[in-house]
Amino acid sequence: MSLKEEARFLKKRGVSEMIGYVILITIALVLGTIVFAWVKSYAPTESVACPDGVSLSVKSFQYDCQRSLNITLDNNGRFSETGYFIHATNKTGQELAYIDLSPYLNQTFGGFILNSWVSFFGTPDNSLPPQGQMTSSFYLPVVTVGGKQKLIYGNLTTIEIIPARYQTINNKLKFVTCTDSRIQQDFTC
Amino acid sequence: MEIKRGGRGVSPVIATVLLIALVLVMGTIIFLWAKNIVVEGGQKNGQNVATVCEQVNFDTTYQDGLLTVSNMGNIPIFRVKVEMYKNNGFQTKDITELTSSWASVGLKASGVFSGSIGDVSGVSKIVIIPVLLATSGHGSVTHTCDATYGKDILPLQGTF
């Protein structure tokens, strides 16, 4: 190489190799973190669901086709439960039970009304163990029409009960409803 | 050739440290900016809200002039879109445009809505599509699930 070429070569400027490596590695790390955070949001996590084996059954009931409804529920499943949702229909053939009966629970006889469901003991835990039983009493609403009392919902034809429990999901205690374990009880008035 | 000496400059060690610090700061700024874009679609239960639509489980009927929507799953349904098919076309409305009795918090797990949605004469089909509430970098956002997660209500005799 001639002196002139050597001088031209020595004049060429560039980033130090070490700095170049550092910058490249840093860019790779930052991009990797961004992509990880984005893809993580699409990864399936443990879904909020009830375990198989949760079950409630109606051990007995009394319905006078007027205002009084008493039901005794039996935990015949493998898991403790915290309470239940109760809805009713008032027409034969009605597909979905939409009348929420929880506001009419008579708490004096057992159970607590919490946010449109019935808690067995009013505590945020699964307090009804397997083979435990609980009796709930409901006093249905009436309206006075022309001096006579009339049932707001008429005669109930079916009640639907969905058990609920607290479940640990992703290390957090969550309230879950066990729709797959719902039960129905028909009435004939 | 004589190499010029005596020029002033930053020590190579300090220059390297400064460059690394500069790259780290710029990288952090870019990451925080990109993170906002990533969650712009909204997240629910730590997942992208679009994937949560698969877990939504609800039942719906139209009987005796009443639309009933029952949340059978554990994902709260904030609203629903009501698609009414009529005369070879359809119209989509939010449930709150059709009734005032839809709860402002939506349907929680095992929640039920039942109410009138107005005149449905001539309607051949109703499709109910869930709308979820998600969190994003800008606060709460609603996300309408894809139509494939909707449920059809076909007319019962004399219902529509």
PDB file of N, CA, C and O in Angstrom, chain A residues 3 7 10 18-19 22-23 26-27 30 33-34 37-38 40-45 47-50 85 87 91 93-98 162 174-177 179 182, chain B residues 1 16 19-20 23-24 27-28 30-31 34 38 43 45-48 51 55 59-61 63-64 66 68-74 109-114 156:
ATOM      1  N   LEU A   3       2.012   5.271   0.461  1.00  0.00           N
ATOM      2  CA  LEU A   3       1.843   6.174   1.598  1.00  0.00           C
ATOM      3  C   LEU A   3       0.519   6.935   1.515  1.00  0.00           C
ATOM      4  O   LEU A   3      -0.166   7.171   2.507  1.00  0.00           O
ATOM      5  N   ALA A   7      -2.484   6.730   4.175  1.00  0.00           N
ATOM      6  CA  ALA A   7      -3.003   7.935   4.840  1.00  0.00           C
ATOM      7  C   ALA A   7      -4.522   8.011   4.702  1.00  0.00           C
ATOM      8  O   ALA A   7      -5.249   8.335   5.635  1.00  0.00           O
ATOM      9  N   LEU A  10      -6.106   5.471   6.971  1.00  0.00           N
ATOM     10  CA  LEU A  10      -6.060   5.871   8.383  1.00  0.00           C
ATOM     11  C   LEU A  10      -7.079   6.965   8.703  1.00  0.00           C
ATOM     12  O   LEU A  10      -7.528   7.100   9.838  1.00  0.00           O
ATOM     13  N   MET A  18     -16.484  -2.324  19.722  1.00  0.00           N
ATOM     14  CA  MET A  18     -17.080  -2.612  21.032  1.00  0.00           C
ATOM     15  C   MET A  18     -18.386  -1.840  21.202  1.00  0.00           C
ATOM     16  O   MET A  18     -19.390  -2.382  21.635  1.00  0.00           O
ATOM     17  N   ILE A  19     -18.347  -0.587  20.819  1.00  0.00           N
ATOM     18  CA  ILE A  19     -19.567   0.228  20.932  1.00  0.00           C
ATOM     19  C   ILE A  19     -20.635  -0.324  19.996  1.00  0.00           C
ATOM     20  O   ILE A  19     -21.819  -0.394  20.333  1.00  0.00           O
ATOM     21  N   VAL A  22     -22.270  -3.270  21.608  1.00  0.00           N
ATOM     22  CA  VAL A  22     -23.133  -2.845  22.728  1.00  0.00           C
ATOM     23  C   VAL A  22     -24.456  -2.312  22.199  1.00  0.00           C
ATOM     24  O   VAL A  22     -25.533  -2.671  22.683  1.00  0.00           O
ATOM     25  N   ILE A  23     -24.382  -1.474  21.165  1.00  0.00           N
ATOM     26  CA  ILE A  23     -25.618  -0.892  20.604  1.00  0.00           C
ATOM     27  C   ILE A  23     -26.497  -1.985  20.020  1.00  0.00           C
ATOM     28  O   ILE A  23     -27.708  -2.029  20.240  1.00  0.00           O
ATOM     29  N   THR A  26     -28.143  -4.062  22.745  1.00  0.00           N
ATOM     30  CA  THR A  26     -29.189  -3.280  23.430  1.00  0.00           C
ATOM     31  C   THR A  26     -30.448  -3.195  22.568  1.00  0.00           C
ATOM     32  O   THR A  26     -31.567  -3.368  23.063  1.00  0.00           O
ATOM     33  N   ILE A  27     -30.275  -2.945  21.274  1.00  0.00           N
ATOM     34  CA  ILE A  27     -31.438  -2.877  20.373  1.00  0.00           C
ATOM     35  C   ILE A  27     -32.169  -4.214  20.366  1.00  0.00           C
ATOM     36  O   ILE A  27     -33.402  -4.281  20.429  1.00  0.00           O
ATOM     37  N   VAL A  30     -34.169  -4.634  23.615  1.00  0.00           N
ATOM     38  CA  VAL A  30     -35.357  -3.762  23.674  1.00  0.00           C
ATOM     39  C   VAL A  30     -36.448  -4.301  22.753  1.00  0.00           C
ATOM     40  O   VAL A  30     -37.617  -4.430  23.146  1.00  0.00           O
ATOM     41  N   THR A  33     -38.031  -7.425  24.198  1.00  0.00           N
ATOM     42  CA  THR A  33     -38.953  -7.131  25.302  1.00  0.00           C
ATOM     43  C   THR A  33     -40.297  -6.628  24.773  1.00  0.00           C
ATOM     44  O   THR A  33     -41.351  -7.020  25.262  1.00  0.00           O
ATOM     45  N   ILE A  34     -40.259  -5.786  23.764  1.00  0.00           N
ATOM     46  CA  ILE A  34     -41.498  -5.252  23.185  1.00  0.00           C
ATOM     47  C   ILE A  34     -42.321  -6.389  22.588  1.00  0.00           C
ATOM     48  O   ILE A  34     -43.528  -6.510  22.818  1.00  0.00           O
ATOM     49  N   ALA A  37     -43.863  -8.623  25.327  1.00  0.00           N
ATOM     50  CA  ALA A  37     -45.018  -8.006  25.978  1.00  0.00           C
ATOM     51  C   ALA A  37     -46.246  -8.075  25.071  1.00  0.00           C
ATOM     52  O   ALA A  37     -47.372  -8.294  25.526  1.00  0.00           O
ATOM     53  N   TRP A  38     -46.062  -7.947  23.777  1.00  0.00           N
ATOM     54  CA  TRP A  38     -47.179  -7.982  22.833  1.00  0.00           C
ATOM     55  C   TRP A  38     -47.736  -9.390  22.692  1.00  0.00           C
ATOM     56  O   TRP A  38     -48.936  -9.610  22.761  1.00  0.00           O
ATOM     57  N   LYS A  40     -47.414 -11.869  24.770  1.00  0.00           N
ATOM     58  CA  LYS A  40     -47.924 -12.373  26.046  1.00  0.00           C
ATOM     59  C   LYS A  40     -49.410 -12.097  26.197  1.00  0.00           C
ATOM     60  O   LYS A  40     -50.150 -12.885  26.779  1.00  0.00           O
ATOM     61  N   SER A  41     -49.870 -10.971  25.655  1.00  0.00           N
ATOM     62  CA  SER A  41     -51.291 -10.632  25.794  1.00  0.00           C
ATOM     63  C   SER A  41     -52.177 -11.579  25.001  1.00  0.00           C
ATOM     64  O   SER A  41     -53.369 -11.649  25.231  1.00  0.00           O
ATOM     65  N   TYR A  42     -51.613 -12.297  24.041  1.00  0.00           N
ATOM     66  CA  TYR A  42     -52.402 -13.236  23.260  1.00  0.00           C
ATOM     67  C   TYR A  42     -52.309 -14.658  23.793  1.00  0.00           C
ATOM     68  O   TYR A  42     -53.047 -15.533  23.357  1.00  0.00           O
ATOM     69  N   ALA A  43     -51.390 -14.874  24.734  1.00  0.00           N
ATOM     70  CA  ALA A  43     -51.222 -16.235  25.254  1.00  0.00           C
ATOM     71  C   ALA A  43     -52.398 -16.577  26.167  1.00  0.00           C
ATOM     72  O   ALA A  43     -52.806 -15.751  26.974  1.00  0.00           O
ATOM     73  N   PRO A  44     -52.973 -17.769  26.039  1.00  0.00           N
ATOM     74  CA  PRO A  44     -54.109 -18.127  26.898  1.00  0.00           C
ATOM     75  C   PRO A  44     -53.671 -18.286  28.348  1.00  0.00           C
ATOM     76  O   PRO A  44     -52.621 -18.852  28.617  1.00  0.00           O
ATOM     77  N   THR A  45     -54.449 -17.748  29.246  1.00  0.00           N
ATOM     78  CA  THR A  45     -54.179 -17.909  30.678  1.00  0.00           C
ATOM     79  C   THR A  45     -55.246 -18.810  31.272  1.00  0.00           C
ATOM     80  O   THR A  45     -56.217 -19.153  30.600  1.00  0.00           O
ATOM     81  N   SER A  47     -58.395 -19.975  32.646  1.00  0.00           N
ATOM     82  CA  SER A  47     -59.687 -19.304  32.522  1.00  0.00           C
ATOM     83  C   SER A  47     -60.439 -19.376  33.850  1.00  0.00           C
ATOM     84  O   SER A  47     -60.206 -20.267  34.674  1.00  0.00           O
ATOM     85  N   VAL A  48     -61.352 -18.433  34.017  1.00  0.00           N
ATOM     86  CA  VAL A  48     -62.152 -18.372  35.243  1.00  0.00           C
ATOM     87  C   VAL A  48     -63.246 -19.412  35.119  1.00  0.00           C
ATOM     88  O   VAL A  48     -64.214 -19.224  34.396  1.00  0.00           O
ATOM     89  N   ALA A  49     -63.092 -20.535  35.786  1.00  0.00           N
ATOM     90  CA  ALA A  49     -64.072 -21.614  35.634  1.00  0.00           C
ATOM     91  C   ALA A  49     -64.172 -22.414  36.918  1.00  0.00           C
ATOM     92  O   ALA A  49     -63.274 -22.395  37.757  1.00  0.00           O
ATOM     93  N   CYS A  50     -65.285 -23.100  37.038  1.00  0.00           N
ATOM     94  CA  CYS A  50     -65.545 -23.937  38.203  1.00  0.00           C
ATOM     95  C   CYS A  50     -64.934 -25.313  37.985  1.00  0.00           C
ATOM     96  O   CYS A  50     -64.940 -25.805  36.854  1.00  0.00           O
ATOM     97  N   PHE A  85     -77.021 -18.690  42.976  1.00  0.00           N
ATOM     98  CA  PHE A  85     -77.941 -17.775  42.293  1.00  0.00           C
ATOM     99  C   PHE A  85     -79.264 -18.506  42.141  1.00  0.00           C
ATOM    100  O   PHE A  85     -79.282 -19.716  41.920  1.00  0.00           O
ATOM    101  N   HIS A  87     -83.027 -18.137  40.136  1.00  0.00           N
ATOM    102  CA  HIS A  87     -83.937 -17.459  39.216  1.00  0.00           C
ATOM    103  C   HIS A  87     -85.142 -18.345  38.982  1.00  0.00           C
ATOM    104  O   HIS A  87     -85.075 -19.569  39.187  1.00  0.00           O
ATOM    105  N   LYS A  91     -94.010 -18.973  33.656  1.00  0.00           N
ATOM    106  CA  LYS A  91     -94.850 -19.484  32.560  1.00  0.00           C
ATOM    107  C   LYS A  91     -94.265 -20.802  32.093  1.00  0.00           C
ATOM    108  O   LYS A  91     -93.044 -20.939  31.936  1.00  0.00           O
ATOM    109  N   GLY A  93     -92.992 -23.421  29.630  1.00  0.00           N
ATOM    110  CA  GLY A  93     -92.382 -23.274  28.311  1.00  0.00           C
ATOM    111  C   GLY A  93     -91.420 -22.101  28.204  1.00  0.00           C
ATOM    112  O   GLY A  93     -90.794 -21.904  27.172  1.00  0.00           O
ATOM    113  N   GLN A  94     -91.318 -21.338  29.264  1.00  0.00           N
ATOM    114  CA  GLN A  94     -90.373 -20.216  29.231  1.00  0.00           C
ATOM    115  C   GLN A  94     -88.965 -20.794  29.235  1.00  0.00           C
ATOM    116  O   GLN A  94     -88.626 -21.592  30.109  1.00  0.00           O
ATOM    117  N   GLU A  95     -88.155 -20.351  28.284  1.00  0.00           N
ATOM    118  CA  GLU A  95     -86.854 -21.009  28.112  1.00  0.00           C
ATOM    119  C   GLU A  95     -85.824 -20.560  29.141  1.00  0.00           C
ATOM    120  O   GLU A  95     -85.044 -21.371  29.638  1.00  0.00           O
ATOM    121  N   LEU A  96     -85.789 -19.279  29.426  1.00  0.00           N
ATOM    122  CA  LEU A  96     -84.775 -18.778  30.355  1.00  0.00           C
ATOM    123  C   LEU A  96     -85.434 -18.263  31.627  1.00  0.00           C
ATOM    124  O   LEU A  96     -86.423 -17.538  31.563  1.00  0.00           O
ATOM    125  N   ALA A  97     -84.875 -18.658  32.752  1.00  0.00           N
ATOM    126  CA  ALA A  97     -85.390 -18.168  34.030  1.00  0.00           C
ATOM    127  C   ALA A  97     -84.813 -16.784  34.266  1.00  0.00           C
ATOM    128  O   ALA A  97     -83.588 -16.626  34.332  1.00  0.00           O
ATOM    129  N   TYR A  98     -85.669 -15.780  34.337  1.00  0.00           N
ATOM    130  CA  TYR A  98     -85.159 -14.417  34.456  1.00  0.00           C
ATOM    131  C   TYR A  98     -85.580 -13.711  35.735  1.00  0.00           C
ATOM    132  O   TYR A  98     -85.079 -12.629  36.037  1.00  0.00           O
ATOM    133  N   ILE A 162     -77.973 -21.973  40.525  1.00  0.00           N
ATOM    134  CA  ILE A 162     -76.599 -22.107  40.035  1.00  0.00           C
ATOM    135  C   ILE A 162     -75.659 -21.938  41.220  1.00  0.00           C
ATOM    136  O   ILE A 162     -75.633 -20.878  41.847  1.00  0.00           O
ATOM    137  N   LYS A 174     -60.983 -15.673  43.305  1.00  0.00           N
ATOM    138  CA  LYS A 174     -62.027 -15.080  42.455  1.00  0.00           C
ATOM    139  C   LYS A 174     -63.350 -15.789  42.690  1.00  0.00           C
ATOM    140  O   LYS A 174     -63.406 -16.987  42.955  1.00  0.00           O
ATOM    141  N   PHE A 175     -64.409 -15.000  42.561  1.00  0.00           N
ATOM    142  CA  PHE A 175     -65.754 -15.533  42.700  1.00  0.00           C
ATOM    143  C   PHE A 175     -66.182 -16.100  41.355  1.00  0.00           C
ATOM    144  O   PHE A 175     -66.125 -15.403  40.346  1.00  0.00           O
ATOM    145  N   VAL A 176     -66.558 -17.373  41.319  1.00  0.00           N
ATOM    146  CA  VAL A 176     -66.963 -17.984  40.052  1.00  0.00           C
ATOM    147  C   VAL A 176     -68.336 -18.624  40.196  1.00  0.00           C
ATOM    148  O   VAL A 176     -68.700 -19.119  41.267  1.00  0.00           O
ATOM    149  N   THR A 177     -69.082 -18.578  39.120  1.00  0.00           N
ATOM    150  CA  THR A 177     -70.376 -19.243  39.109  1.00  0.00           C
ATOM    151  C   THR A 177     -70.234 -20.553  38.343  1.00  0.00           C
ATOM    152  O   THR A 177     -69.492 -20.640  37.370  1.00  0.00           O
ATOM    153  N   THR A 179     -72.099 -22.524  36.246  1.00  0.00           N
ATOM    154  CA  THR A 179     -73.289 -22.655  35.411  1.00  0.00           C
ATOM    155  C   THR A 179     -73.498 -24.088  34.937  1.00  0.00           C
ATOM    156  O   THR A 179     -74.643 -24.543  34.779  1.00  0.00           O
ATOM    157  N   ARG A 182     -75.809 -26.171  37.174  1.00  0.00           N
ATOM    158  CA  ARG A 182     -77.128 -25.639  37.567  1.00  0.00           C
ATOM    159  C   ARG A 182     -78.174 -26.743  37.646  1.00  0.00           C
ATOM    160  O   ARG A 182     -78.100 -27.747  36.948  1.00  0.00           O
TER     161      ARG A 182
ATOM    162  N   MET B   1       4.301  10.095   7.227  1.00  0.00           N
ATOM    163  CA  MET B   1       3.191  10.981   7.518  1.00  0.00           C
ATOM    164  C   MET B   1       3.170  11.299   9.008  1.00  0.00           C
ATOM    165  O   MET B   1       3.341  10.405   9.838  1.00  0.00           O
ATOM    166  N   THR B  16     -17.661   5.637  25.832  1.00  0.00           N
ATOM    167  CA  THR B  16     -18.374   4.352  25.813  1.00  0.00           C
ATOM    168  C   THR B  16     -19.500   4.357  26.827  1.00  0.00           C
ATOM    169  O   THR B  16     -20.622   3.935  26.547  1.00  0.00           O
ATOM    170  N   LEU B  19     -22.339   6.551  25.585  1.00  0.00           N
ATOM    171  CA  LEU B  19     -23.084   5.922  24.492  1.00  0.00           C
ATOM    172  C   LEU B  19     -24.013   4.838  25.014  1.00  0.00           C
ATOM    173  O   LEU B  19     -25.174   4.737  24.607  1.00  0.00           O
ATOM    174  N   ILE B  20     -23.509   4.011  25.919  1.00  0.00           N
ATOM    175  CA  ILE B  20     -24.348   2.944  26.476  1.00  0.00           C
ATOM    176  C   ILE B  20     -25.526   3.547  27.218  1.00  0.00           C
ATOM    177  O   ILE B  20     -26.678   3.109  27.065  1.00  0.00           O
ATOM    178  N   VAL B  23     -28.083   4.870  24.734  1.00  0.00           N
ATOM    179  CA  VAL B  23     -28.863   3.799  24.094  1.00  0.00           C
ATOM    180  C   VAL B  23     -29.896   3.235  25.072  1.00  0.00           C
ATOM    181  O   VAL B  23     -31.036   2.980  24.702  1.00  0.00           O
ATOM    182  N   LEU B  24     -29.496   3.047  26.316  1.00  0.00           N
ATOM    183  CA  LEU B  24     -30.438   2.504  27.302  1.00  0.00           C
ATOM    184  C   LEU B  24     -31.614   3.458  27.506  1.00  0.00           C
ATOM    185  O   LEU B  24     -32.766   3.019  27.564  1.00  0.00           O
ATOM    186  N   GLY B  27     -33.795   3.374  24.468  1.00  0.00           N
ATOM    187  CA  GLY B  27     -34.493   2.096  24.433  1.00  0.00           C
ATOM    188  C   GLY B  27     -35.666   2.084  25.390  1.00  0.00           C
ATOM    189  O   GLY B  27     -36.754   1.594  25.051  1.00  0.00           O
ATOM    190  N   THR B  28     -35.480   2.627  26.569  1.00  0.00           N
ATOM    191  CA  THR B  28     -36.564   2.675  27.558  1.00  0.00           C
ATOM    192  C   THR B  28     -37.708   3.545  27.057  1.00  0.00           C
ATOM    193  O   THR B  28     -38.878   3.179  27.188  1.00  0.00           O
ATOM    194  N   ILE B  30     -38.489   4.221  23.933  1.00  0.00           N
ATOM    195  CA  ILE B  30     -39.169   3.521  22.838  1.00  0.00           C
ATOM    196  C   ILE B  30     -40.031   2.398  23.382  1.00  0.00           C
ATOM    197  O   ILE B  30     -41.162   2.177  22.934  1.00  0.00           O
ATOM    198  N   PHE B  31     -39.539   1.674  24.385  1.00  0.00           N
ATOM    199  CA  PHE B  31     -40.309   0.575  24.980  1.00  0.00           C
ATOM    200  C   PHE B  31     -41.596   1.089  25.608  1.00  0.00           C
ATOM    201  O   PHE B  31     -42.675   0.524  25.397  1.00  0.00           O
ATOM    202  N   ALA B  34     -44.019   2.045  22.876  1.00  0.00           N
ATOM    203  CA  ALA B  34     -44.577   0.884  22.178  1.00  0.00           C
ATOM    204  C   ALA B  34     -45.549   0.131  23.075  1.00  0.00           C
ATOM    205  O   ALA B  34     -46.540  -0.419  22.610  1.00  0.00           O
ATOM    206  N   VAL B  38     -49.294  -1.452  22.309  1.00  0.00           N
ATOM    207  CA  VAL B  38     -49.612  -2.874  22.470  1.00  0.00           C
ATOM    208  C   VAL B  38     -50.925  -3.055  23.209  1.00  0.00           C
ATOM    209  O   VAL B  38     -51.744  -3.872  22.848  1.00  0.00           O
ATOM    210  N   GLN B  43     -57.191  -4.809  27.406  1.00  0.00           N
ATOM    211  CA  GLN B  43     -56.930  -6.087  28.052  1.00  0.00           C
ATOM    212  C   GLN B  43     -58.017  -6.374  29.070  1.00  0.00           C
ATOM    213  O   GLN B  43     -58.595  -5.454  29.661  1.00  0.00           O
ATOM    214  N   ASN B  45     -58.672  -9.349  32.210  1.00  0.00           N
ATOM    215  CA  ASN B  45     -58.110 -10.488  32.947  1.00  0.00           C
ATOM    216  C   ASN B  45     -56.703 -10.824  32.462  1.00  0.00           C
ATOM    217  O   ASN B  45     -56.326 -11.980  32.377  1.00  0.00           O
ATOM    218  N   GLY B  46     -55.918  -9.800  32.108  1.00  0.00           N
ATOM    219  CA  GLY B  46     -54.537 -10.012  31.702  1.00  0.00           C
ATOM    220  C   GLY B  46     -54.375 -10.524  30.278  1.00  0.00           C
ATOM    221  O   GLY B  46     -53.262 -10.821  29.849  1.00  0.00           O
ATOM    222  N   GLN B  47     -55.481 -10.644  29.565  1.00  0.00           N
ATOM    223  CA  GLN B  47     -55.396 -11.146  28.191  1.00  0.00           C
ATOM    224  C   GLN B  47     -55.905 -10.096  27.236  1.00  0.00           C
ATOM    225  O   GLN B  47     -56.693  -9.221  27.609  1.00  0.00           O
ATOM    226  N   ASN B  48     -55.486 -10.221  25.983  1.00  0.00           N
ATOM    227  CA  ASN B  48     -56.043  -9.355  24.958  1.00  0.00           C
ATOM    228  C   ASN B  48     -57.556  -9.597  24.918  1.00  0.00           C
ATOM    229  O   ASN B  48     -58.008 -10.745  24.890  1.00  0.00           O
ATOM    230  N   THR B  51     -59.345 -12.140  22.677  1.00  0.00           N
ATOM    231  CA  THR B  51     -59.284 -13.572  22.980  1.00  0.00           C
ATOM    232  C   THR B  51     -60.239 -13.941  24.119  1.00  0.00           C
ATOM    233  O   THR B  51     -60.620 -15.095  24.251  1.00  0.00           O
ATOM    234  N   GLN B  55     -64.412 -16.909  25.763  1.00  0.00           N
ATOM    235  CA  GLN B  55     -64.843 -17.438  27.057  1.00  0.00           C
ATOM    236  C   GLN B  55     -66.225 -16.924  27.469  1.00  0.00           C
ATOM    237  O   GLN B  55     -66.754 -17.359  28.486  1.00  0.00           O
ATOM    238  N   ASP B  59     -76.928 -17.019  27.092  1.00  0.00           N
ATOM    239  CA  ASP B  59     -78.106 -17.546  26.435  1.00  0.00           C
ATOM    240  C   ASP B  59     -79.091 -16.406  26.211  1.00  0.00           C
ATOM    241  O   ASP B  59     -79.138 -15.470  27.010  1.00  0.00           O
ATOM    242  N   THR B  60     -79.862 -16.512  25.164  1.00  0.00           N
ATOM    243  CA  THR B  60     -80.803 -15.425  24.882  1.00  0.00           C
ATOM    244  C   THR B  60     -82.052 -15.950  24.208  1.00  0.00           C
ATOM    245  O   THR B  60     -81.985 -16.905  23.423  1.00  0.00           O
ATOM    246  N   THR B  61     -83.193 -15.364  24.558  1.00  0.00           N
ATOM    247  CA  THR B  61     -84.456 -15.732  23.913  1.00  0.00           C
ATOM    248  C   THR B  61     -85.284 -14.473  23.701  1.00  0.00           C
ATOM    249  O   THR B  61     -85.029 -13.431  24.329  1.00  0.00           O
ATOM    250  N   GLN B  63     -89.328 -13.924  23.826  1.00  0.00           N
ATOM    251  CA  GLN B  63     -90.627 -14.558  24.052  1.00  0.00           C
ATOM    252  C   GLN B  63     -91.580 -13.560  24.664  1.00  0.00           C
ATOM    253  O   GLN B  63     -91.192 -12.798  25.564  1.00  0.00           O
ATOM    254  N   ASP B  64     -92.826 -13.614  24.173  1.00  0.00           N
ATOM    255  CA  ASP B  64     -93.881 -12.766  24.746  1.00  0.00           C
ATOM    256  C   ASP B  64     -93.473 -11.307  24.809  1.00  0.00           C
ATOM    257  O   ASP B  64     -93.726 -10.614  25.795  1.00  0.00           O
ATOM    258  N   LEU B  66     -90.564 -10.031  25.133  1.00  0.00           N
ATOM    259  CA  LEU B  66     -89.438  -9.696  26.008  1.00  0.00           C
ATOM    260  C   LEU B  66     -88.152 -10.348  25.491  1.00  0.00           C
ATOM    261  O   LEU B  66     -88.132 -11.542  25.181  1.00  0.00           O
ATOM    262  N   THR B  68     -84.679 -11.709  26.563  1.00  0.00           N
ATOM    263  CA  THR B  68     -84.013 -12.157  27.788  1.00  0.00           C
ATOM    264  C   THR B  68     -82.580 -12.542  27.444  1.00  0.00           C
ATOM    265  O   THR B  68     -82.342 -13.277  26.487  1.00  0.00           O
ATOM    266  N   VAL B  69     -81.645 -12.007  28.201  1.00  0.00           N
ATOM    267  CA  VAL B  69     -80.236 -12.354  28.025  1.00  0.00           C
ATOM    268  C   VAL B  69     -79.715 -12.835  29.372  1.00  0.00           C
ATOM    269  O   VAL B  69     -79.816 -12.109  30.368  1.00  0.00           O
ATOM    270  N   SER B  70     -79.189 -14.038  29.406  1.00  0.00           N
ATOM    271  CA  SER B  70     -78.717 -14.610  30.659  1.00  0.00           C
ATOM    272  C   SER B  70     -77.227 -14.910  30.535  1.00  0.00           C
ATOM    273  O   SER B  70     -76.806 -15.638  29.626  1.00  0.00           O
ATOM    274  N   ASN B  71     -76.417 -14.318  31.411  1.00  0.00           N
ATOM    275  CA  ASN B  71     -74.972 -14.545  31.383  1.00  0.00           C
ATOM    276  C   ASN B  71     -74.663 -15.870  32.077  1.00  0.00           C
ATOM    277  O   ASN B  71     -74.737 -15.980  33.294  1.00  0.00           O
ATOM    278  N   MET B  72     -74.323 -16.884  31.285  1.00  0.00           N
ATOM    279  CA  MET B  72     -74.086 -18.222  31.834  1.00  0.00           C
ATOM    280  C   MET B  72     -72.626 -18.451  32.187  1.00  0.00           C
ATOM    281  O   MET B  72     -72.256 -19.521  32.655  1.00  0.00           O
ATOM    282  N   GLY B  73     -71.789 -17.487  31.931  1.00  0.00           N
ATOM    283  CA  GLY B  73     -70.359 -17.689  32.182  1.00  0.00           C
ATOM    284  C   GLY B  73     -69.852 -16.761  33.270  1.00  0.00           C
ATOM    285  O   GLY B  73     -70.635 -16.138  33.996  1.00  0.00           O
ATOM    286  N   ASN B  74     -68.556 -16.666  33.387  1.00  0.00           N
ATOM    287  CA  ASN B  74     -67.927 -15.844  34.418  1.00  0.00           C
ATOM    288  C   ASN B  74     -67.312 -14.559  33.873  1.00  0.00           C
ATOM    289  O   ASN B  74     -66.668 -13.836  34.615  1.00  0.00           O
ATOM    290  N   ALA B 109     -71.598 -12.287  36.215  1.00  0.00           N
ATOM    291  CA  ALA B 109     -71.791 -13.729  36.120  1.00  0.00           C
ATOM    292  C   ALA B 109     -73.160 -14.106  36.665  1.00  0.00           C
ATOM    293  O   ALA B 109     -73.541 -13.660  37.746  1.00  0.00           O
ATOM    294  N   SER B 110     -73.900 -14.897  35.920  1.00  0.00           N
ATOM    295  CA  SER B 110     -75.254 -15.345  36.254  1.00  0.00           C
ATOM    296  C   SER B 110     -76.273 -14.213  36.300  1.00  0.00           C
ATOM    297  O   SER B 110     -77.380 -14.408  36.791  1.00  0.00           O
ATOM    298  N   GLY B 111     -75.907 -13.064  35.779  1.00  0.00           N
ATOM    299  CA  GLY B 111     -76.879 -11.967  35.706  1.00  0.00           C
ATOM    300  C   GLY B 111     -77.866 -12.217  34.580  1.00  0.00           C
ATOM    301  O   GLY B 111     -77.558 -12.875  33.598  1.00  0.00           O
ATOM    302  N   VAL B 112     -79.075 -11.672  34.733  1.00  0.00           N
ATOM    303  CA  VAL B 112     -80.112 -11.863  33.731  1.00  0.00           C
ATOM    304  C   VAL B 112     -80.749 -10.517  33.412  1.00  0.00           C
ATOM    305  O   VAL B 112     -81.029  -9.729  34.310  1.00  0.00           O
ATOM    306  N   PHE B 113     -80.995 -10.278  32.138  1.00  0.00           N
ATOM    307  CA  PHE B 113     -81.753  -9.107  31.714  1.00  0.00           C
ATOM    308  C   PHE B 113     -83.007  -9.594  31.007  1.00  0.00           C
ATOM    309  O   PHE B 113     -82.967 -10.531  30.215  1.00  0.00           O
ATOM    310  N   SER B 114     -84.122  -8.952  31.278  1.00  0.00           N
ATOM    311  CA  SER B 114     -85.337  -9.263  30.553  1.00  0.00           C
ATOM    312  C   SER B 114     -86.109  -7.970  30.370  1.00  0.00           C
ATOM    313  O   SER B 114     -86.392  -7.267  31.350  1.00  0.00           O
ATOM    314  N   LEU B 156     -89.968 -17.517  16.996  1.00  0.00           N
ATOM    315  CA  LEU B 156     -90.933 -18.560  17.362  1.00  0.00           C
ATOM    316  C   LEU B 156     -92.249 -18.161  16.711  1.00  0.00           C
ATOM    317  O   LEU B 156     -92.438 -17.011  16.331  1.00  0.00           O
TER     318      LEU B 156
END
